[in-house]
Amino acid sequence: MFITLEGPEGSGKTSHIPPLVEFLRERGYHVFPTREPGGTSIGEQIRAVIHDLKNAEMHPRTETLLYQAARAQIVEEVIRPRLERGEIVLSDRYFDSTIAYQGYGHGQELEQVRQLVHYATGGLTPDLTILLDLDVETGLQRKVRQQEWNRLDAYTVEFHRRVRAGYLELVRQEPGRWRVVDASRAWNSVQEDLRSLLLEALRR
Ligand code: TMP
């Protein structure tokens, strides 16, 4: 089973994944966590280029292609082989981030972005995608506090509003694949909801 976590900036995805993995492993599930962009040696190098604040002149099409390059590598090197071995792959972001950020955020033509994503993934789609939803101001304030500011965080608040609205539109278009968790609540409540959603999906 292939499960992805998505969300706007500061939604806390990254802090929720290690305890989720431990929780599932204690119950006997074979889970492998990964993240995008990154998760492979090539992908981590591409991540450094995309996120570097010095690369302020990067064009949205360049950015979109770099994310797809990192993604193609992780799909073939990590995700597909592990799924074929029957493992559960839990990814911190996947192609919905490209649709939300590069598609809705930058206002690039959605159909073209979808085609690129399809090329990069060879059509591999998650079985379940969970959106950690949070209002944009709260999320960006969290990021400032955590001092994890990257080149994308520095885009305008309007950009991040389009990203969040994009995610909600994706949920509306494909309700069967998505679940939404309100990430503005206390961390423990969010973690509990995530655990229940994962167990429910794995028992199906
Ligand atoms: P994160 O590791 O803090 O979630 O940072 C990843 C950043 O990259 C975040 O700002 C979202 C962005 N991103 C995209 O814009 N498109 C993508 O396809 C992916 C995977 C991430």
PDB file of C-alpha atoms and ligand atoms in Angstrom:
ATOM      1  CA  MET A   1       0.000   0.000   0.000  1.00  0.00           C
ATOM      2  CA  PHE A   2       1.227   3.455  -0.937  1.00  0.00           C
ATOM      3  CA  ILE A   3       0.184   6.267   1.432  1.00  0.00           C
ATOM      4  CA  THR A   4       1.106   9.931   1.090  1.00  0.00           C
ATOM      5  CA  LEU A   5       0.855  12.890   3.448  1.00  0.00           C
ATOM      6  CA  GLU A   6       0.289  16.338   2.007  1.00  0.00           C
ATOM      7  CA  GLY A   7      -0.229  19.818   3.349  1.00  0.00           C
ATOM      8  CA  PRO A   8       0.654  23.473   3.154  1.00  0.00           C
ATOM      9  CA  GLU A   9       3.673  24.925   4.958  1.00  0.00           C
ATOM     10  CA  GLY A  10       3.873  24.274   8.706  1.00  0.00           C
ATOM     11  CA  SER A  11       1.143  21.629   8.717  1.00  0.00           C
ATOM     12  CA  GLY A  12       3.442  19.330  10.735  1.00  0.00           C
ATOM     13  CA  LYS A  13       3.595  16.346   8.357  1.00  0.00           C
ATOM     14  CA  THR A  14       7.259  15.737   8.979  1.00  0.00           C
ATOM     15  CA  SER A  15       6.926  15.580  12.766  1.00  0.00           C
ATOM     16  CA  HIS A  16       4.051  13.091  12.517  1.00  0.00           C
ATOM     17  CA  ILE A  17       5.737  10.520  10.322  1.00  0.00           C
ATOM     18  CA  PRO A  18       8.330   8.932  12.686  1.00  0.00           C
ATOM     19  CA  PRO A  19       5.774   8.177  15.467  1.00  0.00           C
ATOM     20  CA  LEU A  20       3.315   6.856  12.858  1.00  0.00           C
ATOM     21  CA  VAL A  21       5.956   4.500  11.489  1.00  0.00           C
ATOM     22  CA  GLU A  22       6.792   3.264  14.986  1.00  0.00           C
ATOM     23  CA  PHE A  23       3.092   2.793  15.776  1.00  0.00           C
ATOM     24  CA  LEU A  24       2.529   0.680  12.656  1.00  0.00           C
ATOM     25  CA  ARG A  25       5.741  -1.346  13.087  1.00  0.00           C
ATOM     26  CA  GLU A  26       4.688  -2.237  16.658  1.00  0.00           C
ATOM     27  CA  ARG A  27       1.543  -3.690  15.105  1.00  0.00           C
ATOM     28  CA  GLY A  28       3.550  -5.850  12.722  1.00  0.00           C
ATOM     29  CA  TYR A  29       3.296  -3.767   9.568  1.00  0.00           C
ATOM     30  CA  HIS A  30       6.338  -3.452   7.325  1.00  0.00           C
ATOM     31  CA  VAL A  31       6.478   0.312   6.731  1.00  0.00           C
ATOM     32  CA  PHE A  32       9.063   2.391   4.911  1.00  0.00           C
ATOM     33  CA  PRO A  33       9.007   6.190   5.317  1.00  0.00           C
ATOM     34  CA  THR A  34      10.320   8.513   2.664  1.00  0.00           C
ATOM     35  CA  ARG A  35      10.146  12.156   1.678  1.00  0.00           C
ATOM     36  CA  GLU A  36      10.013  14.389  -1.358  1.00  0.00           C
ATOM     37  CA  PRO A  37      11.898  16.065  -2.762  1.00  0.00           C
ATOM     38  CA  GLY A  38      14.723  13.785  -1.672  1.00  0.00           C
ATOM     39  CA  GLY A  39      14.743  10.259  -0.319  1.00  0.00           C
ATOM     40  CA  THR A  40      17.577   9.184  -2.643  1.00  0.00           C
ATOM     41  CA  SER A  41      21.129  10.428  -3.058  1.00  0.00           C
ATOM     42  CA  ILE A  42      20.258  12.084  -6.400  1.00  0.00           C
ATOM     43  CA  GLY A  43      16.992  13.438  -4.990  1.00  0.00           C
ATOM     44  CA  GLU A  44      18.687  15.043  -1.977  1.00  0.00           C
ATOM     45  CA  GLN A  45      21.131  16.822  -4.317  1.00  0.00           C
ATOM     46  CA  ILE A  46      18.205  18.121  -6.400  1.00  0.00           C
ATOM     47  CA  ARG A  47      16.412  19.183  -3.181  1.00  0.00           C
ATOM     48  CA  ALA A  48      19.384  21.337  -2.193  1.00  0.00           C
ATOM     49  CA  VAL A  49      19.265  23.163  -5.564  1.00  0.00           C
ATOM     50  CA  ILE A  50      15.483  23.719  -5.436  1.00  0.00           C
ATOM     51  CA  HIS A  51      15.408  24.994  -1.849  1.00  0.00           C
ATOM     52  CA  ASP A  52      18.541  27.142  -1.903  1.00  0.00           C
ATOM     53  CA  LEU A  53      17.520  30.738  -1.122  1.00  0.00           C
ATOM     54  CA  LYS A  54      20.334  31.884  -3.455  1.00  0.00           C
ATOM     55  CA  ASN A  55      18.461  30.454  -6.475  1.00  0.00           C
ATOM     56  CA  ALA A  56      15.891  33.258  -6.419  1.00  0.00           C
ATOM     57  CA  GLU A  57      15.895  33.547 -10.248  1.00  0.00           C
ATOM     58  CA  MET A  58      14.615  29.962 -10.718  1.00  0.00           C
ATOM     59  CA  HIS A  59      11.777  29.892 -13.243  1.00  0.00           C
ATOM     60  CA  PRO A  60       8.585  27.981 -12.261  1.00  0.00           C
ATOM     61  CA  ARG A  61       9.096  25.556 -15.183  1.00  0.00           C
ATOM     62  CA  THR A  62      12.646  24.823 -14.010  1.00  0.00           C
ATOM     63  CA  GLU A  63      11.311  24.248 -10.510  1.00  0.00           C
ATOM     64  CA  THR A  64       8.570  21.944 -11.806  1.00  0.00           C
ATOM     65  CA  LEU A  65      11.029  19.861 -13.815  1.00  0.00           C
ATOM     66  CA  LEU A  66      13.497  19.528 -10.941  1.00  0.00           C
ATOM     67  CA  TYR A  67      10.760  18.148  -8.684  1.00  0.00           C
ATOM     68  CA  GLN A  68       9.866  15.621 -11.389  1.00  0.00           C
ATOM     69  CA  ALA A  69      13.516  14.572 -11.790  1.00  0.00           C
ATOM     70  CA  ALA A  70      13.806  13.859  -8.060  1.00  0.00           C
ATOM     71  CA  ARG A  71      10.454  12.055  -8.158  1.00  0.00           C
ATOM     72  CA  ALA A  72      11.294   9.780 -11.094  1.00  0.00           C
ATOM     73  CA  GLN A  73      14.384   8.637  -9.203  1.00  0.00           C
ATOM     74  CA  ILE A  74      12.621   7.849  -5.929  1.00  0.00           C
ATOM     75  CA  VAL A  75       9.762   6.061  -7.678  1.00  0.00           C
ATOM     76  CA  GLU A  76      12.128   3.696  -9.498  1.00  0.00           C
ATOM     77  CA  GLU A  77      14.839   3.367  -6.847  1.00  0.00           C
ATOM     78  CA  VAL A  78      12.700   3.115  -3.704  1.00  0.00           C
ATOM     79  CA  ILE A  79       8.921   3.232  -3.936  1.00  0.00           C
ATOM     80  CA  ARG A  80       8.096   0.771  -6.688  1.00  0.00           C
ATOM     81  CA  PRO A  81      10.542  -1.964  -5.545  1.00  0.00           C
ATOM     82  CA  ARG A  82       9.262  -1.760  -1.969  1.00  0.00           C
ATOM     83  CA  LEU A  83       5.615  -1.865  -3.012  1.00  0.00           C
ATOM     84  CA  GLU A  84       6.411  -4.892  -5.166  1.00  0.00           C
ATOM     85  CA  ARG A  85       7.873  -6.602  -2.084  1.00  0.00           C
ATOM     86  CA  GLY A  86       4.571  -6.016  -0.292  1.00  0.00           C
ATOM     87  CA  GLU A  87       5.773  -3.191   1.972  1.00  0.00           C
ATOM     88  CA  ILE A  88       3.791  -0.106   2.970  1.00  0.00           C
ATOM     89  CA  VAL A  89       5.432   3.095   1.727  1.00  0.00           C
ATOM     90  CA  LEU A  90       4.548   6.254   3.657  1.00  0.00           C
ATOM     91  CA  SER A  91       5.716   9.371   1.844  1.00  0.00           C
ATOM     92  CA  ASP A  92       6.061  12.911   3.152  1.00  0.00           C
ATOM     93  CA  ARG A  93       4.697  14.615  -0.020  1.00  0.00           C
ATOM     94  CA  TYR A  94       4.289  13.194  -3.554  1.00  0.00           C
ATOM     95  CA  PHE A  95       2.835  14.371  -6.856  1.00  0.00           C
ATOM     96  CA  ASP A  96      -0.106  16.244  -5.309  1.00  0.00           C
ATOM     97  CA  SER A  97       2.488  18.737  -4.015  1.00  0.00           C
ATOM     98  CA  THR A  98       3.409  19.492  -7.626  1.00  0.00           C
ATOM     99  CA  ILE A  99      -0.219  20.000  -8.634  1.00  0.00           C
ATOM    100  CA  ALA A 100      -0.837  22.234  -5.596  1.00  0.00           C
ATOM    101  CA  TYR A 101       2.404  24.280  -5.612  1.00  0.00           C
ATOM    102  CA  GLN A 102       3.587  24.360  -9.243  1.00  0.00           C
ATOM    103  CA  GLY A 103       0.084  24.040 -10.721  1.00  0.00           C
ATOM    104  CA  TYR A 104      -2.275  26.070  -8.510  1.00  0.00           C
ATOM    105  CA  GLY A 105       0.446  28.096  -6.701  1.00  0.00           C
ATOM    106  CA  HIS A 106       2.328  29.312  -9.786  1.00  0.00           C
ATOM    107  CA  GLY A 107      -0.776  29.219 -11.981  1.00  0.00           C
ATOM    108  CA  GLN A 108       0.796  26.936 -14.585  1.00  0.00           C
ATOM    109  CA  GLU A 109      -1.475  25.055 -16.974  1.00  0.00           C
ATOM    110  CA  LEU A 110      -2.819  22.177 -14.884  1.00  0.00           C
ATOM    111  CA  GLU A 111      -3.157  19.658 -17.691  1.00  0.00           C
ATOM    112  CA  GLN A 112       0.485  20.137 -18.716  1.00  0.00           C
ATOM    113  CA  VAL A 113       1.634  19.770 -15.117  1.00  0.00           C
ATOM    114  CA  ARG A 114      -0.431  16.595 -14.775  1.00  0.00           C
ATOM    115  CA  GLN A 115       1.167  15.142 -17.895  1.00  0.00           C
ATOM    116  CA  LEU A 116       4.657  15.832 -16.551  1.00  0.00           C
ATOM    117  CA  VAL A 117       3.757  14.232 -13.245  1.00  0.00           C
ATOM    118  CA  HIS A 118       2.441  11.196 -15.063  1.00  0.00           C
ATOM    119  CA  TYR A 119       5.693  10.942 -17.011  1.00  0.00           C
ATOM    120  CA  ALA A 120       7.784  11.220 -13.819  1.00  0.00           C
ATOM    121  CA  THR A 121       5.840   8.617 -11.854  1.00  0.00           C
ATOM    122  CA  GLY A 122       5.075   6.218 -14.683  1.00  0.00           C
ATOM    123  CA  GLY A 123       1.474   6.522 -13.486  1.00  0.00           C
ATOM    124  CA  LEU A 124       2.077   5.343  -9.891  1.00  0.00           C
ATOM    125  CA  THR A 125      -0.765   6.805  -7.793  1.00  0.00           C
ATOM    126  CA  PRO A 126      -1.149   6.577  -3.988  1.00  0.00           C
ATOM    127  CA  ASP A 127      -3.854   4.325  -2.523  1.00  0.00           C
ATOM    128  CA  LEU A 128      -4.523   6.888   0.197  1.00  0.00           C
ATOM    129  CA  THR A 129      -3.553  10.554   0.552  1.00  0.00           C
ATOM    130  CA  ILE A 130      -4.054  12.480   3.781  1.00  0.00           C
ATOM    131  CA  LEU A 131      -4.214  16.276   3.735  1.00  0.00           C
ATOM    132  CA  LEU A 132      -3.067  17.985   6.931  1.00  0.00           C
ATOM    133  CA  ASP A 133      -5.067  21.133   6.432  1.00  0.00           C
ATOM    134  CA  LEU A 134      -4.121  24.399   8.080  1.00  0.00           C
ATOM    135  CA  ASP A 135      -4.689  28.081   7.436  1.00  0.00           C
ATOM    136  CA  VAL A 136      -1.786  29.744   5.681  1.00  0.00           C
ATOM    137  CA  GLU A 137      -0.873  32.381   8.290  1.00  0.00           C
ATOM    138  CA  THR A 138      -0.659  29.843  11.132  1.00  0.00           C
ATOM    139  CA  GLY A 139       1.439  27.509   8.999  1.00  0.00           C
ATOM    140  CA  LEU A 140       3.948  30.145   7.917  1.00  0.00           C
ATOM    141  CA  GLN A 141       4.285  31.433  11.506  1.00  0.00           C
ATOM    142  CA  ARG A 142       5.108  27.896  12.639  1.00  0.00           C
ATOM    143  CA  LYS A 143       7.818  27.666   9.974  1.00  0.00           C
ATOM    144  CA  VAL A 144       9.361  30.977  11.075  1.00  0.00           C
ATOM    145  CA  ARG A 145       9.450  29.764  14.689  1.00  0.00           C
ATOM    146  CA  GLN A 146      11.089  26.495  13.640  1.00  0.00           C
ATOM    147  CA  GLN A 147      13.662  28.440  11.559  1.00  0.00           C
ATOM    148  CA  GLU A 148      13.181  26.129   8.600  1.00  0.00           C
ATOM    149  CA  TRP A 149      12.805  28.770   5.945  1.00  0.00           C
ATOM    150  CA  ASN A 150      13.429  27.601   2.346  1.00  0.00           C
ATOM    151  CA  ARG A 151      13.078  29.286  -1.066  1.00  0.00           C
ATOM    152  CA  LEU A 152       9.442  28.168  -1.439  1.00  0.00           C
ATOM    153  CA  ASP A 153       8.409  29.448   1.986  1.00  0.00           C
ATOM    154  CA  ALA A 154       9.601  32.853   0.830  1.00  0.00           C
ATOM    155  CA  TYR A 155       6.921  33.013  -1.896  1.00  0.00           C
ATOM    156  CA  THR A 156       4.068  35.445  -1.167  1.00  0.00           C
ATOM    157  CA  VAL A 157       1.200  34.690   1.200  1.00  0.00           C
ATOM    158  CA  GLU A 158      -1.096  34.789  -1.874  1.00  0.00           C
ATOM    159  CA  PHE A 159       0.957  31.975  -3.427  1.00  0.00           C
ATOM    160  CA  HIS A 160       0.480  29.868  -0.286  1.00  0.00           C
ATOM    161  CA  ARG A 161      -3.257  30.669  -0.235  1.00  0.00           C
ATOM    162  CA  ARG A 162      -3.553  29.359  -3.802  1.00  0.00           C
ATOM    163  CA  VAL A 163      -1.673  26.210  -2.733  1.00  0.00           C
ATOM    164  CA  ARG A 164      -4.081  25.517   0.118  1.00  0.00           C
ATOM    165  CA  ALA A 165      -7.126  26.209  -2.059  1.00  0.00           C
ATOM    166  CA  GLY A 166      -5.583  23.909  -4.679  1.00  0.00           C
ATOM    167  CA  TYR A 167      -5.298  21.076  -2.190  1.00  0.00           C
ATOM    168  CA  LEU A 168      -8.939  21.501  -1.171  1.00  0.00           C
ATOM    169  CA  GLU A 169      -9.920  21.423  -4.843  1.00  0.00           C
ATOM    170  CA  LEU A 170      -7.955  18.177  -5.341  1.00  0.00           C
ATOM    171  CA  VAL A 171      -9.830  16.632  -2.388  1.00  0.00           C
ATOM    172  CA  ARG A 172     -13.111  17.711  -3.956  1.00  0.00           C
ATOM    173  CA  GLN A 173     -12.172  16.157  -7.302  1.00  0.00           C
ATOM    174  CA  GLU A 174     -11.061  12.791  -5.898  1.00  0.00           C
ATOM    175  CA  PRO A 175     -12.788  12.216  -2.538  1.00  0.00           C
ATOM    176  CA  GLY A 176     -12.205   8.452  -2.679  1.00  0.00           C
ATOM    177  CA  ARG A 177      -8.422   8.803  -2.416  1.00  0.00           C
ATOM    178  CA  TRP A 178      -8.242  11.712   0.065  1.00  0.00           C
ATOM    179  CA  ARG A 179      -8.878  12.149   3.793  1.00  0.00           C
ATOM    180  CA  VAL A 180      -8.588  15.551   5.477  1.00  0.00           C
ATOM    181  CA  VAL A 181      -7.273  16.121   9.011  1.00  0.00           C
ATOM    182  CA  ASP A 182      -7.562  19.503  10.731  1.00  0.00           C
ATOM    183  CA  ALA A 183      -3.926  20.280  11.579  1.00  0.00           C
ATOM    184  CA  SER A 184      -4.687  23.432  13.587  1.00  0.00           C
ATOM    185  CA  ARG A 185      -5.447  21.283  16.650  1.00  0.00           C
ATOM    186  CA  ALA A 186      -3.055  19.981  19.320  1.00  0.00           C
ATOM    187  CA  TRP A 187      -0.333  17.700  17.945  1.00  0.00           C
ATOM    188  CA  ASN A 188      -1.621  14.666  19.906  1.00  0.00           C
ATOM    189  CA  SER A 189      -5.132  14.957  18.488  1.00  0.00           C
ATOM    190  CA  VAL A 190      -3.747  15.146  14.959  1.00  0.00           C
ATOM    191  CA  GLN A 191      -1.515  12.118  15.577  1.00  0.00           C
ATOM    192  CA  GLU A 192      -4.485  10.144  16.933  1.00  0.00           C
ATOM    193  CA  ASP A 193      -6.563  10.920  13.846  1.00  0.00           C
ATOM    194  CA  LEU A 194      -3.700   9.899  11.578  1.00  0.00           C
ATOM    195  CA  ARG A 195      -3.271   6.580  13.410  1.00  0.00           C
ATOM    196  CA  SER A 196      -6.978   5.793  13.091  1.00  0.00           C
ATOM    197  CA  LEU A 197      -7.038   6.668   9.398  1.00  0.00           C
ATOM    198  CA  LEU A 198      -4.016   4.484   8.675  1.00  0.00           C
ATOM    199  CA  LEU A 199      -5.340   1.501  10.618  1.00  0.00           C
ATOM    200  CA  GLU A 200      -8.713   1.825   8.919  1.00  0.00           C
ATOM    201  CA  ALA A 201      -7.053   1.886   5.485  1.00  0.00           C
ATOM    202  CA  LEU A 202      -4.737  -1.041   6.236  1.00  0.00           C
ATOM    203  CA  ARG A 203      -7.556  -3.221   7.547  1.00  0.00           C
ATOM    204  CA  ARG A 204      -9.676  -2.642   4.448  1.00  0.00           C
TER     205      ARG A 204
HETATM  206  P1  TMP B   1       9.155  20.294   3.197  1.00  0.00           P
HETATM  207  O1  TMP B   1      10.135  19.169   3.178  1.00  0.00           O
HETATM  208  O2  TMP B   1       9.370  21.261   4.306  1.00  0.00           O
HETATM  209  O3  TMP B   1       7.743  19.843   3.057  1.00  0.00           O
HETATM  210  O4  TMP B   1       9.549  21.193   1.939  1.00  0.00           O
HETATM  211  C1  TMP B   1       9.260  20.808   0.694  1.00  0.00           C
HETATM  212  C2  TMP B   1       8.934  22.067  -0.063  1.00  0.00           C
HETATM  213  O5  TMP B   1       8.874  21.746  -1.435  1.00  0.00           O
HETATM  214  C3  TMP B   1       7.602  22.645   0.312  1.00  0.00           C
HETATM  215  O6  TMP B   1       7.683  24.052   0.272  1.00  0.00           O
HETATM  216  C4  TMP B   1       6.683  22.166  -0.796  1.00  0.00           C
HETATM  217  C5  TMP B   1       7.612  22.086  -1.969  1.00  0.00           C
HETATM  218  N1  TMP B   1       7.260  21.107  -2.998  1.00  0.00           N
HETATM  219  C6  TMP B   1       6.741  21.565  -4.204  1.00  0.00           C
HETATM  220  O7  TMP B   1       6.573  22.762  -4.382  1.00  0.00           O
HETATM  221  N2  TMP B   1       6.447  20.649  -5.168  1.00  0.00           N
HETATM  222  C7  TMP B   1       6.652  19.314  -5.021  1.00  0.00           C
HETATM  223  O8  TMP B   1       6.373  18.519  -5.933  1.00  0.00           O
HETATM  224  C8  TMP B   1       7.197  18.845  -3.760  1.00  0.00           C
HETATM  225  C9  TMP B   1       7.426  17.390  -3.533  1.00  0.00           C
HETATM  226  C10 TMP B   1       7.479  19.787  -2.778  1.00  0.00           C
END
